[in-house]
Coordinates of C-alpha atoms in Angstrom, one line a residue:
Chain A
M26 CA 8.4 83.5 40.6
S27 CA 8.8 84.6 36.9
E28 CA 5.6 86.6 37.3
T29 CA 7.0 88.8 40.0
V30 CA 10.4 89.0 38.4
R31 CA 8.9 90.5 35.2
E32 CA 7.2 93.2 37.2
K33 CA 10.7 94.3 38.4
K34 CA 13.0 96.2 36.2
L35 CA 16.4 95.0 35.0
Y36 CA 19.2 96.6 36.9
G37 CA 22.0 95.0 35.0
L38 CA 24.2 91.9 34.8
T39 CA 26.7 90.8 37.3
A40 CA 29.6 88.5 37.1
E41 CA 31.0 86.8 40.3
F42 CA 34.6 86.0 41.0
D43 CA 36.5 84.4 43.9
S44 CA 39.6 86.5 43.8
P45 CA 40.5 90.2 43.5
E46 CA 43.0 89.4 40.7
A47 CA 40.4 87.8 38.5
L48 CA 38.1 90.7 39.2
I49 CA 40.7 93.2 38.1
V50 CA 41.3 91.3 34.8
A51 CA 37.6 91.3 34.2
A52 CA 37.2 95.0 35.0
E53 CA 39.9 95.9 32.5
K54 CA 38.2 93.9 29.8
I55 CA 34.8 95.6 30.6
R56 CA 36.4 99.0 30.5
D57 CA 38.1 98.3 27.2
A58 CA 34.9 97.1 25.7
G59 CA 33.5 100.6 26.3
Y60 CA 31.2 100.1 29.2
R61 CA 31.0 103.1 31.6
D62 CA 28.1 102.4 34.0
I63 CA 29.9 99.7 35.8
D64 CA 30.5 99.0 39.5
A65 CA 32.4 96.4 41.4
F66 CA 31.6 95.1 44.9
T67 CA 34.2 93.7 47.1
P68 CA 34.6 92.7 50.8
F69 CA 37.7 94.9 51.2
P70 CA 39.3 97.7 49.2
V71 CA 41.1 96.2 46.2
H72 CA 44.1 98.2 45.0
G73 CA 44.1 99.0 41.3
L74 CA 40.4 98.2 40.9
T75 CA 39.2 101.8 40.3
E76 CA 42.0 102.3 37.8
A77 CA 41.0 99.1 36.0
M78 CA 37.4 100.3 35.9
G79 CA 38.4 103.7 34.6
V80 CA 37.0 105.6 37.6
K81 CA 38.5 109.1 38.1
R82 CA 40.1 110.0 41.3
S83 CA 37.7 111.5 43.8
W84 CA 37.9 115.2 44.8
L85 CA 37.1 114.3 48.4
G86 CA 40.5 115.5 49.5
W87 CA 39.8 119.1 48.4
L88 CA 36.5 118.9 50.3
V89 CA 38.5 118.0 53.4
L90 CA 40.9 120.8 52.8
L91 CA 37.9 123.2 52.6
G92 CA 36.6 121.8 55.9
G93 CA 40.0 122.4 57.5
V94 CA 40.2 126.0 56.2
L95 CA 36.7 126.7 57.3
G96 CA 37.2 125.2 60.7
G97 CA 40.5 127.0 61.3
S98 CA 39.4 130.4 60.1
G99 CA 36.2 129.9 62.1
G100 CA 38.2 129.2 65.2
L101 CA 40.4 132.3 64.6
Y102 CA 37.4 134.5 64.0
L103 CA 35.5 133.2 67.1
Q104 CA 38.4 134.2 69.3
Y105 CA 39.1 137.4 67.5
W106 CA 35.5 138.5 67.8
I107 CA 35.2 137.6 71.4
N108 CA 38.5 138.9 72.7
V109 CA 38.8 141.9 70.5
I110 CA 35.4 143.1 69.4
E111 CA 32.7 141.8 71.8
F112 CA 34.5 141.5 75.1
P113 CA 38.0 143.1 75.2
V114 CA 39.8 142.8 78.5
N115 CA 42.8 145.0 79.1
I116 CA 45.3 142.9 81.1
G117 CA 48.4 145.0 81.8
G118 CA 48.3 146.7 78.4
R119 CA 48.8 143.4 76.5
P120 CA 47.3 143.3 73.0
F121 CA 43.7 142.2 72.6
F122 CA 44.6 140.2 69.5
S123 CA 47.3 138.0 71.2
W124 CA 47.3 135.5 68.4
P125 CA 49.9 133.0 69.7
A126 CA 47.6 132.2 72.6
F127 CA 44.8 131.5 70.0
V128 CA 46.8 128.8 68.1
P129 CA 45.7 125.7 70.1
V130 CA 42.0 126.5 69.6
I131 CA 42.6 127.3 65.9
F132 CA 44.4 124.0 65.5
E133 CA 41.6 122.0 67.2
C134 CA 39.0 123.7 65.1
T135 CA 40.9 123.0 61.9
V136 CA 41.1 119.3 62.8
L137 CA 37.5 119.1 63.7
G138 CA 36.3 120.9 60.5
A139 CA 38.5 118.7 58.3
A140 CA 37.4 115.5 60.1
L141 CA 33.7 116.4 59.9
F142 CA 34.0 117.1 56.2
A143 CA 36.0 113.9 55.6
V144 CA 33.4 111.7 57.2
F145 CA 30.2 113.4 56.1
G146 CA 31.8 114.2 52.8
M147 CA 32.7 110.5 52.2
F148 CA 29.3 109.2 53.1
G149 CA 27.6 112.0 51.3
L150 CA 29.4 111.5 48.0
N151 CA 28.9 107.8 48.4
G152 CA 25.1 108.4 48.6
L153 CA 24.9 106.7 52.0
P154 CA 22.9 106.1 54.1
R155 CA 20.8 104.3 51.5
P156 CA 19.0 101.4 53.0
H157 CA 18.4 99.5 49.8
H158 CA 20.1 99.3 46.4
P159 CA 19.2 97.2 43.4
I160 CA 22.4 95.2 43.7
F161 CA 21.2 93.7 46.9
D162 CA 18.7 91.8 44.8
A163 CA 21.5 90.0 43.1
E164 CA 21.7 86.3 43.8
G165 CA 24.3 85.4 46.4
F166 CA 25.2 89.0 47.0
E167 CA 25.5 88.5 50.7
R168 CA 28.9 87.0 50.0
A169 CA 30.1 90.3 48.5
S170 CA 30.9 91.3 52.1
D171 CA 32.5 87.9 52.8
D172 CA 34.7 86.3 50.1
R173 CA 33.2 87.0 46.7
F174 CA 34.0 89.7 44.2
F175 CA 31.2 91.1 41.9
I176 CA 31.3 93.3 38.9
A177 CA 28.1 94.7 37.4
I178 CA 27.2 96.4 34.1
E179 CA 24.1 98.5 34.6
A180 CA 21.3 98.3 32.1
G181 CA 21.4 102.1 31.7
D182 CA 24.8 102.0 30.0
P183 CA 24.7 103.2 26.4
C184 CA 26.6 100.1 25.2
F185 CA 24.3 97.8 27.1
D186 CA 22.5 95.2 25.0
F187 CA 21.0 92.4 26.9
E188 CA 22.0 89.5 24.6
E189 CA 25.3 90.8 23.5
T190 CA 26.4 92.0 27.0
R191 CA 25.4 88.7 28.4
R192 CA 27.5 86.8 25.8
F193 CA 30.4 89.2 26.6
M194 CA 30.2 88.6 30.3
N195 CA 30.0 84.8 29.8
G196 CA 33.4 85.1 28.2
L197 CA 34.9 86.7 31.3
Q198 CA 35.6 83.3 33.0
A199 CA 33.4 84.3 35.9
M200 CA 32.0 81.8 38.4
A201 CA 28.5 82.9 37.6
V202 CA 26.8 85.5 35.5
T203 CA 23.4 86.6 36.7
E204 CA 20.7 89.0 35.8
V205 CA 19.6 91.4 38.5
Y206 CA 16.0 92.5 38.6
S207 CA 14.8 95.0 41.2
D208 CA 11.8 97.2 41.9
D209 CA 14.3 99.8 43.2
V210 CA 16.0 100.8 39.9
Chain B
M10 CA 64.2 86.7 45.2
S11 CA 67.1 87.4 47.5
E12 CA 65.4 90.6 48.4
H13 CA 62.4 88.7 49.7
E14 CA 64.6 86.4 51.7
N15 CA 66.0 89.4 53.4
I16 CA 62.7 90.7 54.6
K17 CA 61.6 87.3 55.9
P18 CA 61.2 87.3 59.7
V19 CA 64.3 86.0 61.3
D20 CA 62.6 84.9 64.5
D21 CA 60.3 82.1 65.4
L22 CA 57.3 84.2 66.4
G23 CA 55.4 83.2 63.3
P24 CA 53.3 85.3 61.0
L25 CA 50.9 88.1 62.0
I26 CA 47.9 86.0 61.2
G27 CA 47.5 82.2 61.2
P28 CA 48.4 80.9 57.7
D29 CA 45.2 78.8 57.4
Y30 CA 42.9 81.8 57.5
T31 CA 40.8 82.5 54.4
Y32 CA 38.7 85.6 53.7
S33 CA 35.7 83.8 54.8
S34 CA 37.0 82.0 57.8
V35 CA 38.4 85.1 59.4
G36 CA 35.1 86.9 58.9
D37 CA 33.3 83.9 60.5
K38 CA 35.7 83.7 63.4
V39 CA 35.4 87.4 64.3
S40 CA 31.7 87.8 63.7
S41 CA 30.8 84.6 65.5
I42 CA 31.9 86.3 68.8
A43 CA 29.0 88.8 68.5
L44 CA 26.6 86.6 66.4
G45 CA 27.2 83.3 68.1
G46 CA 25.5 84.3 71.3
R47 CA 27.5 81.9 73.5
H48 CA 29.9 83.7 75.8
P49 CA 32.4 82.3 78.3
L50 CA 31.6 82.5 82.0
P51 CA 34.2 85.2 82.7
W52 CA 32.2 87.5 80.4
F53 CA 29.2 87.3 82.7
V54 CA 31.4 87.7 85.8
V55 CA 32.9 90.9 84.4
L56 CA 29.5 92.1 83.3
G57 CA 28.1 91.6 86.8
F58 CA 31.1 93.1 88.5
A59 CA 31.3 96.1 86.2
G60 CA 27.5 96.5 86.5
L61 CA 27.8 96.8 90.3
L62 CA 30.6 99.4 89.9
V63 CA 28.4 101.4 87.4
G64 CA 25.8 101.4 90.2
L65 CA 28.4 102.8 92.6
L66 CA 29.3 105.4 89.9
F67 CA 25.8 106.6 89.6
F68 CA 25.3 106.6 93.3
S69 CA 28.4 108.7 94.0
I70 CA 27.6 111.1 91.2
T71 CA 24.1 111.6 92.6
F72 CA 25.4 112.1 96.1
L73 CA 28.1 114.5 94.8
I74 CA 25.6 116.6 93.0
A75 CA 23.3 116.7 96.1
K76 CA 26.1 117.5 98.6
G77 CA 28.8 119.3 96.5
V78 CA 32.5 118.7 96.1
G79 CA 33.1 119.1 99.8
L80 CA 32.5 115.3 99.9
W81 CA 35.9 114.9 98.4
G82 CA 39.2 115.5 100.2
I83 CA 40.0 118.6 98.2
N84 CA 40.6 121.9 99.9
I85 CA 43.0 124.8 99.4
P86 CA 45.9 124.3 98.7
V87 CA 45.2 120.9 97.0
G88 CA 42.1 121.9 95.0
W89 CA 42.5 119.5 92.1
G90 CA 43.0 116.1 93.8
L91 CA 41.8 112.8 92.5
A92 CA 39.4 114.4 89.9
I93 CA 42.2 115.8 87.8
I94 CA 44.6 112.9 88.5
N95 CA 41.9 110.5 87.1
F96 CA 41.1 112.8 84.2
V97 CA 44.7 112.8 83.1
W98 CA 45.1 109.1 83.7
W99 CA 42.0 108.2 81.6
I100 CA 42.9 110.6 78.7
G101 CA 46.4 109.2 78.6
I102 CA 45.0 105.6 78.3
G103 CA 42.9 106.7 75.3
H104 CA 46.0 107.9 73.5
A105 CA 47.3 104.4 72.6
G106 CA 44.1 103.7 70.6
T107 CA 44.7 106.7 68.4
L108 CA 48.4 105.9 68.1
I109 CA 47.6 102.4 67.0
S110 CA 44.8 103.4 64.6
A111 CA 46.3 106.5 63.1
I112 CA 50.0 106.8 63.6
L113 CA 50.8 103.2 62.9
F114 CA 48.5 103.3 59.9
L115 CA 50.5 106.2 58.4
F116 CA 53.7 104.2 59.0
K117 CA 52.1 101.1 57.3
Q118 CA 52.6 98.9 60.3
D119 CA 50.6 95.7 59.4
W120 CA 50.5 94.5 62.9
R121 CA 48.1 97.2 63.9
T122 CA 45.3 95.6 61.9
S123 CA 44.3 93.0 64.5
I124 CA 44.2 95.4 67.4
N125 CA 43.1 98.8 66.1
R126 CA 39.4 98.3 66.4
F127 CA 39.6 97.3 70.0
A128 CA 42.1 100.0 70.8
E129 CA 39.9 102.6 69.3
A130 CA 36.9 101.4 71.3
M131 CA 39.1 101.6 74.4
T132 CA 40.0 105.2 73.5
L133 CA 36.3 106.2 73.2
F134 CA 35.4 104.7 76.6
A135 CA 38.5 106.1 78.3
V136 CA 37.7 109.6 76.9
A137 CA 34.1 109.2 78.2
C138 CA 35.5 108.4 81.7
A139 CA 38.0 111.2 81.5
G140 CA 35.3 113.7 80.5
M141 CA 33.3 113.1 83.7
F142 CA 35.9 114.3 86.0
P143 CA 36.4 117.9 85.0
L144 CA 32.6 118.3 84.7
L145 CA 32.0 117.0 88.1
H146 CA 34.9 118.9 89.5
L147 CA 33.2 122.1 88.4
G148 CA 31.1 122.0 91.5
R149 CA 27.9 122.9 89.7
P150 CA 28.1 120.5 86.7
W151 CA 24.7 121.5 85.5
L152 CA 26.2 124.8 84.4
F153 CA 28.9 123.0 82.3
Y154 CA 27.8 124.8 79.2
W155 CA 29.2 128.1 80.6
I156 CA 32.6 126.9 79.4
M157 CA 31.4 126.9 75.8
P158 CA 31.4 130.2 73.9
Y159 CA 27.8 131.1 73.2
P160 CA 26.0 134.4 73.3
N161 CA 24.3 134.8 76.7
T162 CA 22.5 137.5 78.7
M163 CA 25.4 137.5 81.2
K164 CA 27.7 138.8 78.4
M165 CA 30.2 136.2 79.6
W166 CA 32.8 134.7 77.4
P167 CA 35.6 132.1 77.9
Q168 CA 39.1 133.3 78.4
F169 CA 40.9 132.0 75.3
R170 CA 44.3 132.7 76.7
S171 CA 43.8 130.0 79.3
P172 CA 45.0 126.4 78.8
L173 CA 41.8 125.2 80.6
V174 CA 39.7 126.6 77.7
W175 CA 42.1 125.0 75.2
D176 CA 41.5 121.8 77.0
V177 CA 37.8 122.0 76.5
F178 CA 38.3 122.4 72.7
A179 CA 41.0 119.7 72.6
I180 CA 39.1 117.1 74.6
S181 CA 35.8 117.6 72.8
T182 CA 37.5 117.6 69.4
Y183 CA 39.4 114.4 70.4
A184 CA 36.2 112.7 71.5
L185 CA 34.3 113.6 68.4
V186 CA 37.1 112.7 66.0
S187 CA 37.8 109.4 67.8
L188 CA 34.1 108.5 67.5
M189 CA 34.0 109.3 63.8
F190 CA 37.2 107.4 63.1
W191 CA 35.9 104.4 65.0
Y192 CA 32.5 104.4 63.3
T193 CA 33.9 104.9 59.8
G194 CA 36.1 101.9 60.4
L195 CA 33.1 99.9 61.7
V196 CA 30.7 100.5 58.8
P197 CA 32.1 97.9 56.3
D198 CA 32.3 95.3 59.1
L199 CA 28.7 96.1 60.2
A200 CA 27.7 95.4 56.6
S201 CA 29.5 92.1 56.8
M202 CA 27.7 91.3 60.1
R203 CA 24.4 92.3 58.5
D204 CA 25.0 89.8 55.7
K205 CA 26.1 87.0 58.1
A206 CA 23.4 87.5 60.7
T207 CA 20.7 84.9 60.7
R208 CA 18.2 86.5 63.1
K209 CA 16.0 89.2 61.9
V210 CA 16.6 91.5 64.8
Q211 CA 20.3 91.3 64.2
K212 CA 20.0 91.9 60.5
I213 CA 17.9 95.0 61.1
A214 CA 20.1 96.4 63.9
Y215 CA 23.4 95.9 62.0
G216 CA 21.7 97.0 58.8
I217 CA 20.7 100.3 60.2
F218 CA 24.2 101.1 61.4
A219 CA 25.8 99.8 58.2
M220 CA 23.8 102.5 56.4
G221 CA 23.4 100.3 53.3
W222 CA 27.2 99.8 52.7
R223 CA 27.5 97.6 49.7
G224 CA 31.3 97.4 49.1
S225 CA 31.1 99.3 45.9
A226 CA 34.5 100.0 44.3
R227 CA 33.7 103.7 44.0
H228 CA 32.8 103.8 47.7
W229 CA 35.9 102.0 48.8
H230 CA 37.9 104.5 46.8
R231 CA 36.5 107.5 48.7
Y232 CA 36.5 105.5 51.9
E233 CA 40.3 105.0 51.6
I234 CA 40.9 108.6 51.0
A235 CA 38.8 109.6 54.0
Y236 CA 40.4 107.0 56.2
L237 CA 43.9 108.1 55.2
L238 CA 43.0 111.8 55.8
L239 CA 41.4 111.0 59.2
A240 CA 44.6 109.1 60.2
G241 CA 46.7 112.1 59.1
L242 CA 44.4 114.5 61.1
S243 CA 44.3 112.3 64.2
T244 CA 48.1 112.0 64.4
P245 CA 48.8 115.7 65.2
L246 CA 45.5 115.8 67.2
V247 CA 46.5 113.1 69.6
L248 CA 49.9 114.8 70.2
S249 CA 48.1 118.1 70.7
V250 CA 45.6 116.8 73.2
H251 CA 48.1 115.6 75.8
S252 CA 50.3 118.5 75.2
I253 CA 47.4 120.8 76.0
V254 CA 46.6 118.7 79.0
S255 CA 50.2 119.2 80.2
L256 CA 49.9 122.9 79.6
D257 CA 47.2 123.0 82.2
F258 CA 50.1 122.4 84.6
A259 CA 53.1 123.9 82.8
V260 CA 51.5 127.3 82.2
S261 CA 51.2 127.8 85.9
V262 CA 54.1 129.1 88.0
L263 CA 54.1 126.3 90.5
P264 CA 57.4 124.5 91.2
G265 CA 57.2 121.0 89.7
W266 CA 54.6 122.1 87.1
H267 CA 56.3 125.0 85.4
A268 CA 58.6 122.9 83.1
T269 CA 59.1 123.0 79.3
I270 CA 59.6 119.2 79.3
F271 CA 56.0 118.6 80.2
P272 CA 54.3 118.3 76.8
P273 CA 56.6 115.6 75.3
Y274 CA 56.9 113.9 78.6
F275 CA 53.1 113.8 79.0
V276 CA 52.6 112.4 75.5
A277 CA 55.1 109.6 76.0
G278 CA 53.5 108.8 79.3
A279 CA 50.1 108.7 77.7
I280 CA 51.2 106.3 75.1
F281 CA 53.0 104.2 77.7
S282 CA 49.9 103.9 79.9
G283 CA 47.6 103.3 76.9
F284 CA 49.7 100.4 75.7
G285 CA 49.6 99.1 79.2
M286 CA 45.8 99.2 79.1
V287 CA 45.6 97.6 75.7
C288 CA 47.7 94.7 77.0
T289 CA 45.6 94.4 80.2
L290 CA 42.5 94.0 78.2
M291 CA 43.6 92.2 75.1
I292 CA 45.6 89.4 76.7
P293 CA 42.5 87.9 78.6
I294 CA 40.2 88.5 75.6
R295 CA 42.4 86.8 73.1
K296 CA 42.6 83.9 75.4
L297 CA 38.8 83.7 76.2
Y298 CA 37.8 83.9 72.6
G299 CA 40.6 81.8 71.1
L300 CA 42.0 84.6 69.0
E301 CA 45.7 83.7 69.6
D302 CA 46.2 83.2 65.9
I303 CA 44.9 86.7 65.0
I304 CA 46.3 88.6 68.0
T305 CA 49.6 86.6 68.0
T306 CA 52.6 86.5 70.3
R307 CA 54.2 88.7 67.6
H308 CA 51.7 91.4 68.4
L309 CA 52.3 91.1 72.2
N310 CA 56.1 91.3 71.6
T311 CA 55.7 94.5 69.5
M312 CA 53.4 96.1 72.0
A313 CA 55.8 95.3 74.8
K314 CA 58.6 96.9 72.9
I315 CA 56.6 100.1 72.5
M316 CA 55.8 100.0 76.2
L317 CA 59.5 99.7 76.9
A318 CA 60.5 102.5 74.5
T319 CA 57.9 105.0 75.8
G320 CA 58.6 103.9 79.4
L321 CA 62.2 104.8 79.0
M322 CA 61.1 108.2 77.6
V323 CA 59.1 108.7 80.8
V324 CA 62.0 107.7 82.9
Y325 CA 64.1 110.3 81.1
G326 CA 61.4 112.8 82.0
Y327 CA 61.6 111.9 85.7
S328 CA 65.4 112.3 85.7
M329 CA 65.2 115.6 83.8
E330 CA 62.7 116.9 86.3
A331 CA 65.1 116.1 89.1
F332 CA 68.0 117.5 87.3
F333 CA 66.3 120.7 86.4
A334 CA 65.3 121.2 90.0
F335 CA 68.9 120.8 91.1
Y336 CA 70.4 122.8 88.1
S337 CA 68.0 125.7 88.3
G338 CA 69.5 126.7 91.6
N339 CA 66.0 127.8 92.6
G340 CA 65.3 127.1 96.2
F341 CA 61.6 126.4 95.7
E342 CA 62.3 124.0 92.9
R343 CA 64.9 122.2 94.9
F344 CA 62.6 122.1 97.9
M345 CA 59.8 120.7 95.8
M346 CA 62.0 117.8 94.5
H347 CA 63.3 117.1 97.9
N348 CA 59.8 117.1 99.4
R349 CA 58.6 114.9 96.5
M350 CA 61.2 112.3 97.3
T351 CA 61.4 112.4 101.0
G352 CA 58.2 114.3 102.2
P353 CA 54.9 112.8 103.3
Y354 CA 54.2 111.5 99.8
G355 CA 57.7 110.1 99.3
F356 CA 56.5 106.5 99.4
F357 CA 54.3 107.1 96.3
Y358 CA 57.2 108.7 94.5
W359 CA 59.4 105.7 95.0
M360 CA 56.5 103.3 94.2
L361 CA 56.1 105.2 90.9
I362 CA 59.8 104.9 90.2
F363 CA 59.5 101.2 90.9
C364 CA 56.4 100.7 88.7
N365 CA 57.4 102.8 85.7
G366 CA 61.2 102.8 85.9
L367 CA 62.4 99.5 87.4
S368 CA 59.7 96.9 86.6
I369 CA 59.6 97.7 82.9
Q370 CA 63.3 96.8 82.6
L371 CA 62.0 93.2 82.5
L372 CA 60.7 94.0 79.1
W373 CA 64.3 93.8 77.8
F374 CA 63.8 90.0 78.1
R375 CA 62.2 88.3 75.2
K376 CA 60.8 85.7 77.5
V377 CA 58.8 88.3 79.4
R378 CA 57.6 90.0 76.2
T379 CA 56.3 86.7 74.7
T380 CA 54.8 85.2 77.9
P381 CA 51.2 86.6 78.0
L382 CA 50.8 86.1 81.8
M383 CA 54.0 88.0 82.6
L384 CA 53.2 90.8 80.2
W385 CA 49.7 91.0 81.6
I386 CA 51.0 91.4 85.2
L387 CA 53.5 94.0 84.1
S388 CA 50.9 95.9 82.2
I389 CA 48.8 96.2 85.4
V390 CA 51.9 97.4 87.2
V391 CA 52.3 100.1 84.5
N392 CA 48.7 101.2 84.9
I393 CA 49.2 101.7 88.6
G394 CA 52.5 103.4 88.0
M395 CA 51.0 105.9 85.6
W396 CA 48.2 106.7 88.0
L397 CA 50.8 107.3 90.8
E398 CA 52.8 109.6 88.4
R399 CA 49.8 111.9 88.1
F400 CA 49.1 111.7 91.8
V401 CA 52.7 112.7 92.6
I402 CA 52.6 115.5 90.0
V403 CA 49.3 117.0 91.2
V404 CA 49.6 116.5 94.9
T405 CA 53.3 117.1 95.8
S406 CA 53.4 120.3 93.9
L407 CA 50.2 121.7 95.4
H408 CA 50.4 120.6 99.0
R409 CA 53.6 122.5 99.8
D410 CA 54.0 125.6 97.7
F411 CA 55.9 128.9 98.5
L412 CA 54.3 129.7 101.8
P413 CA 54.7 127.2 104.7
S414 CA 51.6 128.6 106.5
S415 CA 49.4 127.5 103.6
W416 CA 50.8 123.9 103.5
D417 CA 48.4 121.0 104.0
I418 CA 48.1 117.3 103.6
Y419 CA 45.6 115.9 101.1
V420 CA 43.9 112.6 101.8
P421 CA 41.2 111.4 99.4
T422 CA 37.9 110.4 101.0
F423 CA 35.7 107.4 100.3
W424 CA 33.8 109.4 97.7
D425 CA 37.0 110.2 95.8
W426 CA 37.7 106.5 95.5
A427 CA 34.1 105.6 94.8
L428 CA 33.9 107.8 91.8
Y429 CA 37.3 106.6 90.5
V430 CA 36.4 102.9 91.0
G431 CA 33.0 103.7 89.5
T432 CA 34.6 104.9 86.3
I433 CA 36.7 101.8 86.0
G434 CA 33.5 99.9 86.2
F435 CA 31.9 102.1 83.6
F436 CA 34.9 101.5 81.3
L437 CA 34.8 97.7 81.8
F438 CA 31.1 97.7 81.3
N439 CA 31.4 99.4 77.9
I440 CA 34.2 97.0 76.9
V441 CA 32.1 94.0 77.8
I442 CA 29.1 95.4 75.8
F443 CA 31.4 96.2 72.9
V444 CA 32.7 92.7 72.8
R445 CA 29.2 91.3 72.9
W446 CA 27.7 93.3 70.0
L447 CA 30.4 94.5 67.7
P448 CA 33.3 93.0 65.7
I449 CA 36.3 93.5 68.0
I450 CA 38.7 92.9 65.2
S451 CA 38.6 94.9 61.9
I452 CA 37.4 92.1 59.6
F453 CA 38.0 93.9 56.3
E454 CA 41.5 95.1 57.2
V455 CA 42.5 91.6 58.2
K456 CA 41.1 90.3 54.9
E457 CA 43.3 92.9 53.2
L458 CA 46.3 91.6 55.1
I459 CA 45.5 88.1 54.0
H460 CA 45.3 89.3 50.4
K461 CA 48.7 91.1 50.8
N462 CA 50.3 88.0 52.3
K463 CA 49.1 85.9 49.4
H464 CA 50.6 88.3 47.0
A465 CA 53.9 88.3 48.9
R466 CA 54.0 84.5 49.0
R467 CA 53.2 84.3 45.3
S468 CA 56.0 86.7 44.3
H469 CA 58.3 84.9 46.6
E470 CA 57.7 81.6 44.9

């Protein structure tokens, strides 16, 4: 086994906890120790975790706003172009650009644009779909979607030093600290 | 401390989730329905029954396309008939799913957590059934794409001042957004199923659809933003969809349709019928799969209260329709109302008042709200009542309009009913397949709820 492990590269070190509270305490310690390339893995969203890890708030919301604006203005332009430019129909002298009648379609297009940007933007920024990730090679990681809470310090972190980081993580009162090797790093 | 005592439930309905559940056991319980492979006998019975009806659906669609809509009972003056009645009925049923998943999410109603996945699935399948009707009603459904704006050699464009075109945009947006909302909610649970699955086929199948979800904190962070925004977007969307459906009627000048009360009255009716359908489906499923401690009596009680509230709004709508007809002083309006109550379709009107107006008064009684069997029977009555409502609105207004020489009686034919019953089979078939393969309860959200309860308990102590 050790033969194959050495061919793989070190992804990082993980610590495993059995409660979100313990994970947050550990995340704060890791952040305060100066590590930046860290990630936590939990079965459900844990509030206060990204703050504890020092992760900045995502700009996804602005992307969704952009989607809504594009969708809505696209919906308006579509109707304007069709009913005013391409195929104007004079019905009793009423204006071609009868915008109040265009509101429902503008609204629907706004919602559709924003929703598409929200979903594809979220998965896109998350880098998904990605069938495999080195963290899947961590021992016992299948429980990260069940009832275990993992935090990982990646080997690429500038502060990462195998021995020292390992000693540091052993002091986090984790249930287990393991090395993760993967051929996917 | 005293603050916490104040918010403690004062009734004996118990907590929203069984107190013994842990993160792991709730995941095992829900995923075992799909992964365990053993299903109760009623599952097979419903599968077989629904399968037969799907056969009937395909047969009646094929026959319809071969012969044309003359197979149905529709003719002038009643040109809409069962197709549009069923369309509105199915779309309305879908609305409860979006209400539960989006509106109750924004209001931070914890009880939605156990039922939102299922209700969203119900929405999708109901919208799929609804969508068939206007398409088949086109007469030449293979030319359905003519209703979309696209450059063509005929130089033909949709009329954007027509509610029927708004409807196309509303329904297709609604279907797409509901699908995305549902799938986004499913991804973390699919990852959980992937990790729990023991058979290779299951691992690969769930793995593909989980898209490599790994529960990263950064991912969850964006996920929560996206989910909140989707909920915020779906909330006005669901209100707009049934409002636009109601404008299909209200924008016309027909007595009984041309009423400003239509949009809110249709939305309330949609949510009413949707909760009826949620109860019709959830009560047997929780029993069959032993989920009584996840979908508790407290959930049933709350859903029943929402049914009662929206039902009363609908009753208000009926009384206002009658009052407007009288108060308008318009002879055609008054005739329409008189004809609706005492004309050839009067029986259906009073059946509708019985189903949607009288029977739901039982929901004032706690005993009825918390007894699954009674609530289940009542929910079926509500489903029938809401179907009758659409029948009464569509048929009684159309069949006797301004000119007595053009009056006629509409009687649905066998093929009208076959298509309707076929879509019910299609709906049930989808539900049965969904229960078989996917987590019917949102695992990660229930885990979050358990976490929250732990916190509340700890601060209480």
